[in-house]
Short mmCIF file of N, CA and C in Angstrom, two decimals:
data_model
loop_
_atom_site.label_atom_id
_atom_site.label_comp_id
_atom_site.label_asym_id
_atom_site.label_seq_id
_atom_site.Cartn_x
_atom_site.Cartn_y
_atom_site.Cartn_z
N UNK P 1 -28.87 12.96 23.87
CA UNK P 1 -30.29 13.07 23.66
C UNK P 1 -30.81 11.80 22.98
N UNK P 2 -31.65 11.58 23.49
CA UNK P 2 -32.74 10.27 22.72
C UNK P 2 -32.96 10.26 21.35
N UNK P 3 -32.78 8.95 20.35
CA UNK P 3 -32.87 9.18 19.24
C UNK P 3 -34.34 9.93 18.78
N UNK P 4 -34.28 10.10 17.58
CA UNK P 4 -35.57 10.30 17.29
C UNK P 4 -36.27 9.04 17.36
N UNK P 5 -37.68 9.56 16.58
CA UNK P 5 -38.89 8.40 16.86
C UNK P 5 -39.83 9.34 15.57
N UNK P 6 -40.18 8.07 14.72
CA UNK P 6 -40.07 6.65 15.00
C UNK P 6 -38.39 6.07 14.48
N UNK P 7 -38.57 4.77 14.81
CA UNK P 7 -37.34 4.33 14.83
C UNK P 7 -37.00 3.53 13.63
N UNK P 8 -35.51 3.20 13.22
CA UNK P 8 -35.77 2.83 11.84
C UNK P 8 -36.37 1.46 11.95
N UNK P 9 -36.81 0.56 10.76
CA UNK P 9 -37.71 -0.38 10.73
C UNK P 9 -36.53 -1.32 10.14
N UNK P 10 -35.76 -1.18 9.56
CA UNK P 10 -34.95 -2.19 8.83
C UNK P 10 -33.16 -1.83 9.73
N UNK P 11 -32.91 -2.87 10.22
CA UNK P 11 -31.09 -3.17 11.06
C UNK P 11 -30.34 -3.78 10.88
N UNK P 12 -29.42 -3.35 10.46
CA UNK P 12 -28.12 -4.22 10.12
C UNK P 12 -27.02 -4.50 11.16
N UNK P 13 -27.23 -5.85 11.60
CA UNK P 13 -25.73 -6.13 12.64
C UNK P 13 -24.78 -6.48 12.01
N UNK P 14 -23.91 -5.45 12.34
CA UNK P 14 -22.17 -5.68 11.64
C UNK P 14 -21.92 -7.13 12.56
N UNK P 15 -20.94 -7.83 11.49
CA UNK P 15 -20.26 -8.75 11.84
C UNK P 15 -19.25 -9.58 10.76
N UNK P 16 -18.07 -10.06 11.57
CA UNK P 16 -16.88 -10.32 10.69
C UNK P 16 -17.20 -10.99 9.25
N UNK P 17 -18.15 -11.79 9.49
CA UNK P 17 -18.72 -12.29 7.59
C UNK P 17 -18.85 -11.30 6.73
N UNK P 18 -19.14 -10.10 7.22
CA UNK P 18 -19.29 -9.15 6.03
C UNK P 18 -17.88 -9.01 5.23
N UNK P 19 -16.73 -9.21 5.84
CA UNK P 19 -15.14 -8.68 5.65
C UNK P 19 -15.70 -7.38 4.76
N UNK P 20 -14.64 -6.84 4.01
CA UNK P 20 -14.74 -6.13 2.89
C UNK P 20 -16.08 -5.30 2.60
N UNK P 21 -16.87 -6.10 2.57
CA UNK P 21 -18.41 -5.56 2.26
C UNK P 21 -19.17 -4.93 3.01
N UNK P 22 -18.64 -5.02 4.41
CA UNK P 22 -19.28 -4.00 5.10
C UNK P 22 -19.90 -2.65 5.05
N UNK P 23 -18.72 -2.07 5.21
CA UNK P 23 -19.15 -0.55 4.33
C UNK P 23 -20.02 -0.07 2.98
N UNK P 24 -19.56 -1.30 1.98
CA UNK P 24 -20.61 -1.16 1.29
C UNK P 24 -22.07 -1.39 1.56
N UNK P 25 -22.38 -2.69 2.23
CA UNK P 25 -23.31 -2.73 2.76
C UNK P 25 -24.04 -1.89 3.33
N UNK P 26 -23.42 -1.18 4.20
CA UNK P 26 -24.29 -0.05 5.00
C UNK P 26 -24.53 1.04 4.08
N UNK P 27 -24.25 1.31 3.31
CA UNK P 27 -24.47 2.25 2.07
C UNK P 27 -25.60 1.85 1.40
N UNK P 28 -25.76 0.73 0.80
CA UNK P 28 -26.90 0.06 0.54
C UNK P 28 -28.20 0.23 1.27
N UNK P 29 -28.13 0.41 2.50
CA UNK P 29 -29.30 -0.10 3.28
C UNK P 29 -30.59 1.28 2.58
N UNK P 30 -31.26 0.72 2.98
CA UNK P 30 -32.79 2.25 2.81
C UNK P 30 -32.18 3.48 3.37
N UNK P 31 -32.34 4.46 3.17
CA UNK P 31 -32.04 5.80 4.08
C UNK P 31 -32.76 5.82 5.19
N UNK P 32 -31.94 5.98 6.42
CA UNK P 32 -32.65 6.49 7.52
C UNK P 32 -32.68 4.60 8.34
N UNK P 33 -32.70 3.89 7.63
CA UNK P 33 -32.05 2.41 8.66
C UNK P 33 -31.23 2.58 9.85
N UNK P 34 -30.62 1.13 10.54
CA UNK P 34 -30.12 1.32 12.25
C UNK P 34 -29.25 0.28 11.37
N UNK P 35 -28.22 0.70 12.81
CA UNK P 35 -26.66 -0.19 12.32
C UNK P 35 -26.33 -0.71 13.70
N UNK P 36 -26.21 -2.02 14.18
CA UNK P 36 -25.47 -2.03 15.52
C UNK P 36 -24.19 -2.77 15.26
N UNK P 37 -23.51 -1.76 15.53
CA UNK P 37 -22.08 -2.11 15.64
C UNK P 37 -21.34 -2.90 16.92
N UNK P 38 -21.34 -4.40 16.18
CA UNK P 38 -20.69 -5.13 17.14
C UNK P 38 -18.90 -5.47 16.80
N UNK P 39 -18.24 -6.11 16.45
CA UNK P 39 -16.51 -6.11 16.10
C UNK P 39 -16.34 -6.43 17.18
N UNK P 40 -16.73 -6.93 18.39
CA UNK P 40 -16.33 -7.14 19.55
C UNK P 40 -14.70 -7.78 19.45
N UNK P 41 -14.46 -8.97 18.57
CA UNK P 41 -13.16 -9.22 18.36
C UNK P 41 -12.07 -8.80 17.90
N UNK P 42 -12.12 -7.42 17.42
CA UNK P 42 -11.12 -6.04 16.98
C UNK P 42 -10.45 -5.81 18.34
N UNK P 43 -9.03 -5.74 18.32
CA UNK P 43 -8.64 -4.76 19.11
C UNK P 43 -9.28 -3.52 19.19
N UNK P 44 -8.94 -2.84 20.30
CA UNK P 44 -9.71 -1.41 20.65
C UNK P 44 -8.99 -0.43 19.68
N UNK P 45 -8.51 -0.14 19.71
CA UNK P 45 -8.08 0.92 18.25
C UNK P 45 -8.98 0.45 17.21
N UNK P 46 -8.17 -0.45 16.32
CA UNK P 46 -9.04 -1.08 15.43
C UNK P 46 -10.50 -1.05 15.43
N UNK P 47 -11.33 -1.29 16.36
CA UNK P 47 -12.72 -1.33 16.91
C UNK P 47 -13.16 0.01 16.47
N UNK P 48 -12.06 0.79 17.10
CA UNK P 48 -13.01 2.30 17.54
C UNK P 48 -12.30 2.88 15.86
N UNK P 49 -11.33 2.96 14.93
CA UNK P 49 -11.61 3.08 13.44
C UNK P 49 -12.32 2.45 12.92
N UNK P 50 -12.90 1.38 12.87
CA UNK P 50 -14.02 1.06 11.83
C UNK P 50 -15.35 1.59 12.38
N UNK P 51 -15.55 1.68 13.54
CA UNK P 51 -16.85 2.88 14.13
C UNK P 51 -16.78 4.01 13.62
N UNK P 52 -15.41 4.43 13.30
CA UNK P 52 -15.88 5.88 12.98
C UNK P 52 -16.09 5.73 11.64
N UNK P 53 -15.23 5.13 10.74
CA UNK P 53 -15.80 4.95 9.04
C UNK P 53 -17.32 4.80 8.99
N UNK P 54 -17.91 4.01 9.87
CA UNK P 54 -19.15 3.50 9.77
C UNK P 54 -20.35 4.56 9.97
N UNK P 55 -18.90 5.20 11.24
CA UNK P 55 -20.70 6.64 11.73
C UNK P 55 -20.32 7.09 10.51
N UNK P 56 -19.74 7.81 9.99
CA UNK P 56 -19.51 8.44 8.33
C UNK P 56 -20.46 8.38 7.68
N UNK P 57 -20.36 6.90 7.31
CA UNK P 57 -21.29 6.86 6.42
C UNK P 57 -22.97 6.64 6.84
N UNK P 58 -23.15 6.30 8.33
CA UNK P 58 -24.17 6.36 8.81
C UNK P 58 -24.60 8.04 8.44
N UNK P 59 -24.13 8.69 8.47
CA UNK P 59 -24.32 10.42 9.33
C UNK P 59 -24.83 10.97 7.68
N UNK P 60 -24.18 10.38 6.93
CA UNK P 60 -24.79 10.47 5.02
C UNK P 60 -25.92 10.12 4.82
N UNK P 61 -26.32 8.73 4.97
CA UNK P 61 -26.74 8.35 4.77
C UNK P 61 -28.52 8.29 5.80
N UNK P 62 -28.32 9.14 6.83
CA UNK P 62 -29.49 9.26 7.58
C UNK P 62 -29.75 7.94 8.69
N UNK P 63 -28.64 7.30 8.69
CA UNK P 63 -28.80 5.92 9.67
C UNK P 63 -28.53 6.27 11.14
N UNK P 64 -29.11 5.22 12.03
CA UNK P 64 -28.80 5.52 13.48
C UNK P 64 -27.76 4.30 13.71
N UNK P 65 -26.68 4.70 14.26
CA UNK P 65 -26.02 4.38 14.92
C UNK P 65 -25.45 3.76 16.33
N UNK P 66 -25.61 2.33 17.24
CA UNK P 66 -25.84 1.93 17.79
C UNK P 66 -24.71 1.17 18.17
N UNK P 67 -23.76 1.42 19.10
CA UNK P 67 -22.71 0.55 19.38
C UNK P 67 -22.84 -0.30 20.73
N UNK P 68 -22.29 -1.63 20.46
CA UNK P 68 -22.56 -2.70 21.54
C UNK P 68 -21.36 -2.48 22.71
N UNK P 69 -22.44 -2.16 23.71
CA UNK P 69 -21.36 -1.44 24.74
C UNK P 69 -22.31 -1.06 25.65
N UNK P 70 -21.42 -0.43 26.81
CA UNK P 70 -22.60 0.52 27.65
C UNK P 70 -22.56 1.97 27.30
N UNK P 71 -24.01 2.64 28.11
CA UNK P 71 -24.44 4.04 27.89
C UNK P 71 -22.51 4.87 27.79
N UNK P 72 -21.47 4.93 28.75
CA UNK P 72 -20.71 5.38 28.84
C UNK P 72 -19.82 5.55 27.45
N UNK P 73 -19.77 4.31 26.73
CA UNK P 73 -18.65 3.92 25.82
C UNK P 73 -19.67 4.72 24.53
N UNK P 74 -20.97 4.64 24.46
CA UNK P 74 -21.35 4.85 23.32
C UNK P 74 -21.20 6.61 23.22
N UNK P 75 -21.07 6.99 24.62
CA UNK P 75 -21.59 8.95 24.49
C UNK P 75 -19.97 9.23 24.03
N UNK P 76 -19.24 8.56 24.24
CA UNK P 76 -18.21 8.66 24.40
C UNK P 76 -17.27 8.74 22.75
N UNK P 77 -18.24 7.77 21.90
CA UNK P 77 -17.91 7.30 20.67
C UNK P 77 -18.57 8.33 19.89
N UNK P 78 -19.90 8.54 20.55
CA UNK P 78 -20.40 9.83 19.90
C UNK P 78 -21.64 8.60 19.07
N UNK P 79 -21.90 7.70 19.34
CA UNK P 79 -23.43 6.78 19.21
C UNK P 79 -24.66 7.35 19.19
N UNK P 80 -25.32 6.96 18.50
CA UNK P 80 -26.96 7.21 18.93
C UNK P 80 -27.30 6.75 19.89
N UNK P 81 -26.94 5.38 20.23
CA UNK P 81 -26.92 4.48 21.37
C UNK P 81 -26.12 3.52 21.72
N UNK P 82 -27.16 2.63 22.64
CA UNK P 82 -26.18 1.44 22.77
C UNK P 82 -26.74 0.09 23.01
N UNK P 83 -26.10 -1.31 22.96
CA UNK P 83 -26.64 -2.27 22.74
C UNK P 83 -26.09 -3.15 23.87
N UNK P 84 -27.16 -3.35 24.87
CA UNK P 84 -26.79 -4.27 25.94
C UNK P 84 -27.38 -4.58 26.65
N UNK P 85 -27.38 -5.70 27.03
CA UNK P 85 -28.54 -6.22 28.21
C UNK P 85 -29.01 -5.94 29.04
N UNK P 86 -28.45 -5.36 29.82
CA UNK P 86 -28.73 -4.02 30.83
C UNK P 86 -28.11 -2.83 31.34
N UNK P 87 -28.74 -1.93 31.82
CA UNK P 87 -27.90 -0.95 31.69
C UNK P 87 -28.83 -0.01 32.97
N UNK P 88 -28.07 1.27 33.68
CA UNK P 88 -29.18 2.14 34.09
C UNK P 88 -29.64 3.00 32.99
N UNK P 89 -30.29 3.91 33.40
CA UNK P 89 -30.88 4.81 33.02
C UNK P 89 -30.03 5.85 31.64
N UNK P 90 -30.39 5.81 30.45
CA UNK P 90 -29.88 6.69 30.01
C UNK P 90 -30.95 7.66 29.01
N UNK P 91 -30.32 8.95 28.28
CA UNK P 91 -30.88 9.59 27.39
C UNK P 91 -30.42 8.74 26.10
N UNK P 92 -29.91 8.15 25.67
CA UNK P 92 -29.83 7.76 24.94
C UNK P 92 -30.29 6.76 23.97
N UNK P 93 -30.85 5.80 23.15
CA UNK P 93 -31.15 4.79 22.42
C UNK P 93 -30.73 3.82 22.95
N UNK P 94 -31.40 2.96 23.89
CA UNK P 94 -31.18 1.09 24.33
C UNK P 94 -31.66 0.55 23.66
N UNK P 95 -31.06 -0.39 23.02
CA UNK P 95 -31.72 -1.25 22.02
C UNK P 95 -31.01 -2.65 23.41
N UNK P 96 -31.73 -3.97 23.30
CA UNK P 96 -31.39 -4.69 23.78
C UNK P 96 -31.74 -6.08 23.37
N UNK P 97 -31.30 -6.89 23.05
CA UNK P 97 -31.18 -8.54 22.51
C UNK P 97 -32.18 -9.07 23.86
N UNK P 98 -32.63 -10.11 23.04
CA UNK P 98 -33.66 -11.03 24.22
C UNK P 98 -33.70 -12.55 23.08
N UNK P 99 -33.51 -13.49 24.00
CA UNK P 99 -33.73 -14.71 24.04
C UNK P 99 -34.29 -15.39 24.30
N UNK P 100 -35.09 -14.86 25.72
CA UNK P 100 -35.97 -15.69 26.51
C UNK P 100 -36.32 -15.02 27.16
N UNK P 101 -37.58 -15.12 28.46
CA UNK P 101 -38.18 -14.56 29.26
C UNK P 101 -37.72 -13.60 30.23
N UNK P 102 -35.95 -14.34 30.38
CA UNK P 102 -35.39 -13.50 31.32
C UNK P 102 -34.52 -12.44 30.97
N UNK P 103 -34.08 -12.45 30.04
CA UNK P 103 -33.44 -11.64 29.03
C UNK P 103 -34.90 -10.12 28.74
N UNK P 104 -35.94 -10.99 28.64
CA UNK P 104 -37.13 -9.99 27.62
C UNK P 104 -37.45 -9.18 29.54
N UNK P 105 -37.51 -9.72 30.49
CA UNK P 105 -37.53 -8.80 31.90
C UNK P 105 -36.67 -8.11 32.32
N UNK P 106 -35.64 -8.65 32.01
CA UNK P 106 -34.64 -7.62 32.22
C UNK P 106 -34.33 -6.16 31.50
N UNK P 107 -35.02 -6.60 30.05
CA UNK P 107 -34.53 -5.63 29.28
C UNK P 107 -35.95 -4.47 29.27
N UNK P 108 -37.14 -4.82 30.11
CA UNK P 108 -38.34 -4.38 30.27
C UNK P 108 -37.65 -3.35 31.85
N UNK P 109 -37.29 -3.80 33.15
CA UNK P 109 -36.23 -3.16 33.76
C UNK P 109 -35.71 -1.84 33.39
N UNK P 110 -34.69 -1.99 32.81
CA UNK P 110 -34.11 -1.01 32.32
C UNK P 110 -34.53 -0.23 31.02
N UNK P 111 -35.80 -0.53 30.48
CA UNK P 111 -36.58 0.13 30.65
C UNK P 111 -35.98 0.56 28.87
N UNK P 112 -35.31 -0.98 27.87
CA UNK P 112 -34.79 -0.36 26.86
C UNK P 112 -36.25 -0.11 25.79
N UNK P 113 -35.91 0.83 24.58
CA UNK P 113 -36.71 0.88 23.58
C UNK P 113 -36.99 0.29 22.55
N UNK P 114 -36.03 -0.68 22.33
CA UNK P 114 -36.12 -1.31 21.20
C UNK P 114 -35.18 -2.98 21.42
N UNK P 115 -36.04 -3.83 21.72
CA UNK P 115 -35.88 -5.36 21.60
C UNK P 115 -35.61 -6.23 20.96
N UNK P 116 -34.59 -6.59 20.72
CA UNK P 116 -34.76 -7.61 19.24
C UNK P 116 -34.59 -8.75 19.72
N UNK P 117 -35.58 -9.68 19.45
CA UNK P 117 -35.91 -11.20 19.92
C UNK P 117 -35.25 -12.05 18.71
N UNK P 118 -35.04 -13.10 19.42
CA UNK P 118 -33.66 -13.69 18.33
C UNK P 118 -33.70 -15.29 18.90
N UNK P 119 -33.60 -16.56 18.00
CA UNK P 119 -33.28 -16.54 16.68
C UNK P 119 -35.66 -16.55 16.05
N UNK P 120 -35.74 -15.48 15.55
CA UNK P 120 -37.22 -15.87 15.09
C UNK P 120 -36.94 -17.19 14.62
N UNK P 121 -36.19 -17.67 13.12
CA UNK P 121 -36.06 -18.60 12.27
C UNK P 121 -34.56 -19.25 12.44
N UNK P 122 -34.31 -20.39 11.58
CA UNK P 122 -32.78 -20.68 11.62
C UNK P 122 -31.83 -19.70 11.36
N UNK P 123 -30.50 -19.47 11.60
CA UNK P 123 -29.60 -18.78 11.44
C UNK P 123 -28.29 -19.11 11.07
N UNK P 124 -27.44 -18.92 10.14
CA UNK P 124 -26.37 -19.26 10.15
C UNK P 124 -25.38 -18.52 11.30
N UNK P 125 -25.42 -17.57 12.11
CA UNK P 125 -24.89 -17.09 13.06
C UNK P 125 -24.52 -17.73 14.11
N UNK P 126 -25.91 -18.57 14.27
CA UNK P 126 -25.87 -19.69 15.75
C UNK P 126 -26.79 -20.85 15.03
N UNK P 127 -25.91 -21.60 14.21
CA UNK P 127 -26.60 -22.38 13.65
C UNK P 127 -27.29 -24.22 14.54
N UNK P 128 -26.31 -24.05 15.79
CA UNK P 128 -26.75 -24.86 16.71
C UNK P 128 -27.99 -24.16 17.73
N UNK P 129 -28.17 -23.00 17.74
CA UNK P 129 -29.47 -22.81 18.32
C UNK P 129 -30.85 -23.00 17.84
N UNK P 130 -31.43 -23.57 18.44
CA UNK P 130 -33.09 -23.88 18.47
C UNK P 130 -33.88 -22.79 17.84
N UNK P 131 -34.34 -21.94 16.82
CA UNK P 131 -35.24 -21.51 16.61
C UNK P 131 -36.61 -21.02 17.58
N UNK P 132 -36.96 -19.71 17.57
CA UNK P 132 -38.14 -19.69 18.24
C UNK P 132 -39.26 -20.31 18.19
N UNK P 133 -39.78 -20.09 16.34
CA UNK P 133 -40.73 -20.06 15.87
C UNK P 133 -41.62 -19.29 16.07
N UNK P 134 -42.55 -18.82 15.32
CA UNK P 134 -43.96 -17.64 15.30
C UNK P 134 -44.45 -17.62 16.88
N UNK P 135 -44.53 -18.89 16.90
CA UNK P 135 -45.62 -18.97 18.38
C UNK P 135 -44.98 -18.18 19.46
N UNK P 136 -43.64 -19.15 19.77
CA UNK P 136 -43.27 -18.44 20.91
C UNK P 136 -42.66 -16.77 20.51
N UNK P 137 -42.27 -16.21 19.38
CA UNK P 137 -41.57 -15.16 19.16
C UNK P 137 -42.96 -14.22 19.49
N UNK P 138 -43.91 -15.09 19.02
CA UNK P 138 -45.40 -13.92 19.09
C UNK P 138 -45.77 -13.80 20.82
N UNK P 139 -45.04 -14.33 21.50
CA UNK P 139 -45.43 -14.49 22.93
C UNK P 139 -44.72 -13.45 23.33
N UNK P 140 -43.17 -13.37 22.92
CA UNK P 140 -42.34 -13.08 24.12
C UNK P 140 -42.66 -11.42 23.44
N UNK P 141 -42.93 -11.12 22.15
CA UNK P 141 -42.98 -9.78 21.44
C UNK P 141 -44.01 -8.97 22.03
N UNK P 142 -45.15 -10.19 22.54
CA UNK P 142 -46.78 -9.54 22.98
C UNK P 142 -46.06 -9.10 24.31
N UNK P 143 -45.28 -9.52 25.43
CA UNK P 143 -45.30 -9.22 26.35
C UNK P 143 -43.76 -8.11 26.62
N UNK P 144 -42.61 -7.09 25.57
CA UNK P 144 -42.29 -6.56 25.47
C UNK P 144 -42.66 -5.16 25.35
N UNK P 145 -44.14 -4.91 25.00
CA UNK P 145 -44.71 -3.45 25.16
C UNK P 145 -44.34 -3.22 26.46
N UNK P 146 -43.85 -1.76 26.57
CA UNK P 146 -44.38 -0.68 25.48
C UNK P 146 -42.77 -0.45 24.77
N UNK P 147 -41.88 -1.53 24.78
CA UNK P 147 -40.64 -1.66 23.78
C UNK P 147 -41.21 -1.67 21.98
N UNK P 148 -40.20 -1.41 21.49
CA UNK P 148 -40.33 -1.85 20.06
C UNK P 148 -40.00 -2.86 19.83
N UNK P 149 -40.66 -4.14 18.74
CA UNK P 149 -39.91 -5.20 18.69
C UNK P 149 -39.57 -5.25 17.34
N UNK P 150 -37.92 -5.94 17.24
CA UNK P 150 -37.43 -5.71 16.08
C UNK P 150 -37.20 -7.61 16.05
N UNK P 151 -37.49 -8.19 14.90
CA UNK P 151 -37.14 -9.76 14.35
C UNK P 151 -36.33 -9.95 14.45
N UNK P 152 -35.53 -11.22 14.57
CA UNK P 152 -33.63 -10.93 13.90
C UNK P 152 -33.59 -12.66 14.36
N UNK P 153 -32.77 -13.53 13.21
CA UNK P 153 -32.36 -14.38 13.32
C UNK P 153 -32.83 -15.19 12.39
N UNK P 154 -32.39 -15.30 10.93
CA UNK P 154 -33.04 -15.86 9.93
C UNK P 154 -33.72 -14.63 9.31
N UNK P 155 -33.80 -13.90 9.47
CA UNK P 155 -34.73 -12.90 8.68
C UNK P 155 -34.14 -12.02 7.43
N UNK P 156 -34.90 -12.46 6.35
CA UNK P 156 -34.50 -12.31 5.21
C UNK P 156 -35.42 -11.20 4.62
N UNK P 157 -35.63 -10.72 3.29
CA UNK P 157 -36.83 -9.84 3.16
C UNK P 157 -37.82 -10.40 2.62
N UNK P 158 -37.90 -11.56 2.15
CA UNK P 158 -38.84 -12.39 1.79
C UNK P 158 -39.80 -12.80 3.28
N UNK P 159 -39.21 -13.18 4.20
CA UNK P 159 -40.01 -13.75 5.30
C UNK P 159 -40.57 -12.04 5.81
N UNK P 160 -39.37 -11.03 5.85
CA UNK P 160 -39.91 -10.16 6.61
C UNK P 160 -41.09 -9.28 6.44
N UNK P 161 -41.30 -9.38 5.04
CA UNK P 161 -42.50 -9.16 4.87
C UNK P 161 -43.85 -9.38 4.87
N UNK P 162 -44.03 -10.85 5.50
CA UNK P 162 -44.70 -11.89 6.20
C UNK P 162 -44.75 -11.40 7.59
N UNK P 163 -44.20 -10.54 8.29
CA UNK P 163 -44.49 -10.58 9.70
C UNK P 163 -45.53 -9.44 10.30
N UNK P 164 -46.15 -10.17 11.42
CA UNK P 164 -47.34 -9.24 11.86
C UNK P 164 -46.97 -7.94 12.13
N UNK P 165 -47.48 -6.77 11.25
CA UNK P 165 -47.06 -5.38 11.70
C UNK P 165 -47.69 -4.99 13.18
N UNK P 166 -48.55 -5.72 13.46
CA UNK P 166 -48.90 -5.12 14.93
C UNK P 166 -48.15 -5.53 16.09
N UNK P 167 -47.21 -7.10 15.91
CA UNK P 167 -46.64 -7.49 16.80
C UNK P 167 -44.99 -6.81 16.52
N UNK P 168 -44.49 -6.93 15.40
CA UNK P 168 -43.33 -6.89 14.99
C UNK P 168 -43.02 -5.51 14.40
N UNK P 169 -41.97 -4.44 14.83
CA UNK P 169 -41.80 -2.93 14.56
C UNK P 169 -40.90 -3.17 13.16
N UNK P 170 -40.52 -4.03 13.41
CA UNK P 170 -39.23 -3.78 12.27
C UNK P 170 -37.89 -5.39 12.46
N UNK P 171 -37.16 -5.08 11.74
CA UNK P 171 -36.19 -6.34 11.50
C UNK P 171 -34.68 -5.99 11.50
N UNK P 172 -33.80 -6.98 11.95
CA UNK P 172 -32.68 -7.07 11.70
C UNK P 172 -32.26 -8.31 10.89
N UNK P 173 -30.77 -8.29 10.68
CA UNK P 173 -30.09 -9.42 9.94
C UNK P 173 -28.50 -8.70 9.48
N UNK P 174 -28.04 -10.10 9.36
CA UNK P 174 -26.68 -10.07 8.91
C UNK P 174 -26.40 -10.51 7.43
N UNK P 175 -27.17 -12.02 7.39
CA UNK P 175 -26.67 -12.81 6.08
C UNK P 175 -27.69 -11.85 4.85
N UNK P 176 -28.75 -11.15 5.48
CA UNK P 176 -30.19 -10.82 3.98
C UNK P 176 -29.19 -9.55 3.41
N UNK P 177 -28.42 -8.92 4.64
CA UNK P 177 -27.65 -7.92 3.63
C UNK P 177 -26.02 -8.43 3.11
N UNK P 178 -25.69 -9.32 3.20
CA UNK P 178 -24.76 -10.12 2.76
C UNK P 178 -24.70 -10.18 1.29
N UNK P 179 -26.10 -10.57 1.14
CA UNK P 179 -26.39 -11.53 -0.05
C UNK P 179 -26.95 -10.90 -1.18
N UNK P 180 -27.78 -9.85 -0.60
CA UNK P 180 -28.79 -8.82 -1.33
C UNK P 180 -28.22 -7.09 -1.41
N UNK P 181 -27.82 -6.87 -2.61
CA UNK P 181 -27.47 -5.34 -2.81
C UNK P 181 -29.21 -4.04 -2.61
N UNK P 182 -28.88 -3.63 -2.00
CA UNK P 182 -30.42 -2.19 -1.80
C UNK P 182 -30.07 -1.19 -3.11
N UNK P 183 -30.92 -0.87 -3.84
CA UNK P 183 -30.86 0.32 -4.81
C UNK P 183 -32.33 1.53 -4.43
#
């Protein structure tokens, strides 16, 4: 079944920089936040135990749960959803990454709910990629309705609170929960 709605506003993408802190991290976040679980470089065992520690504490903590994969792997894991560029048709939560025009059509296609346009700002993630900037991020976000658009790439909570609530649903990041404990 389709997540609920509305959707959370604040996302945390797992990734190997967290080591250790992960879990804490996601504990931290606001109640009721999104987690997309990527580990792509885990063996599959390995992969699929730290998913389940994670739904754990997602399932406590009121978070949605989002694994990078297709509709199949996520029903399978027992996901809220799933995270991928394209996909057919599912009941489930598509969240989908966009970069550019063709990425943001494709993911309009299949028809996902929630977009995250990337890099808004610099990133240490892909620190050789080009930045969007406002202008174009405000372009490709205007033409993602009736998706949600979520920020991600440089987004810290200082900037994120700077962003247009009419264009922008909500935010992701890796390094702002790195760095910053939630109470």
């Amino acid at each position: 079944m389709r997540a609920r709605h509305p959707f959370p506003r604040i996302w945390l993408m797992t990734d190997p920089r967290f080591g250790d802190g992960l879990l804490a991290a996601i504990r931290c976040l606001p109640f009721g936040s999104g987690v997309i679980f990527r580990h792509y470089e885990l063996p599959g065992r390995e992969r699929r135990a730290l998913f389940q520690k994670i739904r754990r504490i997602c399932r406590q903590r009121g978070h949605l749960l989002v694994l990078a994969g297709n509709d199949r792997q996520a029903v399978h894991w027992n996901a809220d959803g799933f995270h991928q560029r394209s996909s057919g048709r599912s009941a489930l939560l598509h969240t989908a990454p966009v970069h550019d025009l063709r990425e943001l059509a494709t993911a309009k296609r299949h028809r996902a709910d929630i977009v995250l346009i990337s890099p808004l700002f610099a990133t240490n993630s892909h620190p050789q990629q080009r930045p969007l900037g406002k202008f174009r991020f405000n372009s490709l976000a205007a033409l993602a309705r009736p998706a949600n658009v979520i920020a991600l790439g440089g987004v810290t909570y200082r900037n994120a609170s700077g962003l247009n609530p009419h264009v922008v649903y909500g935010w992701a990041a890796i390094d702002a929960f790195r760095t910053r404990r939630l109470d």
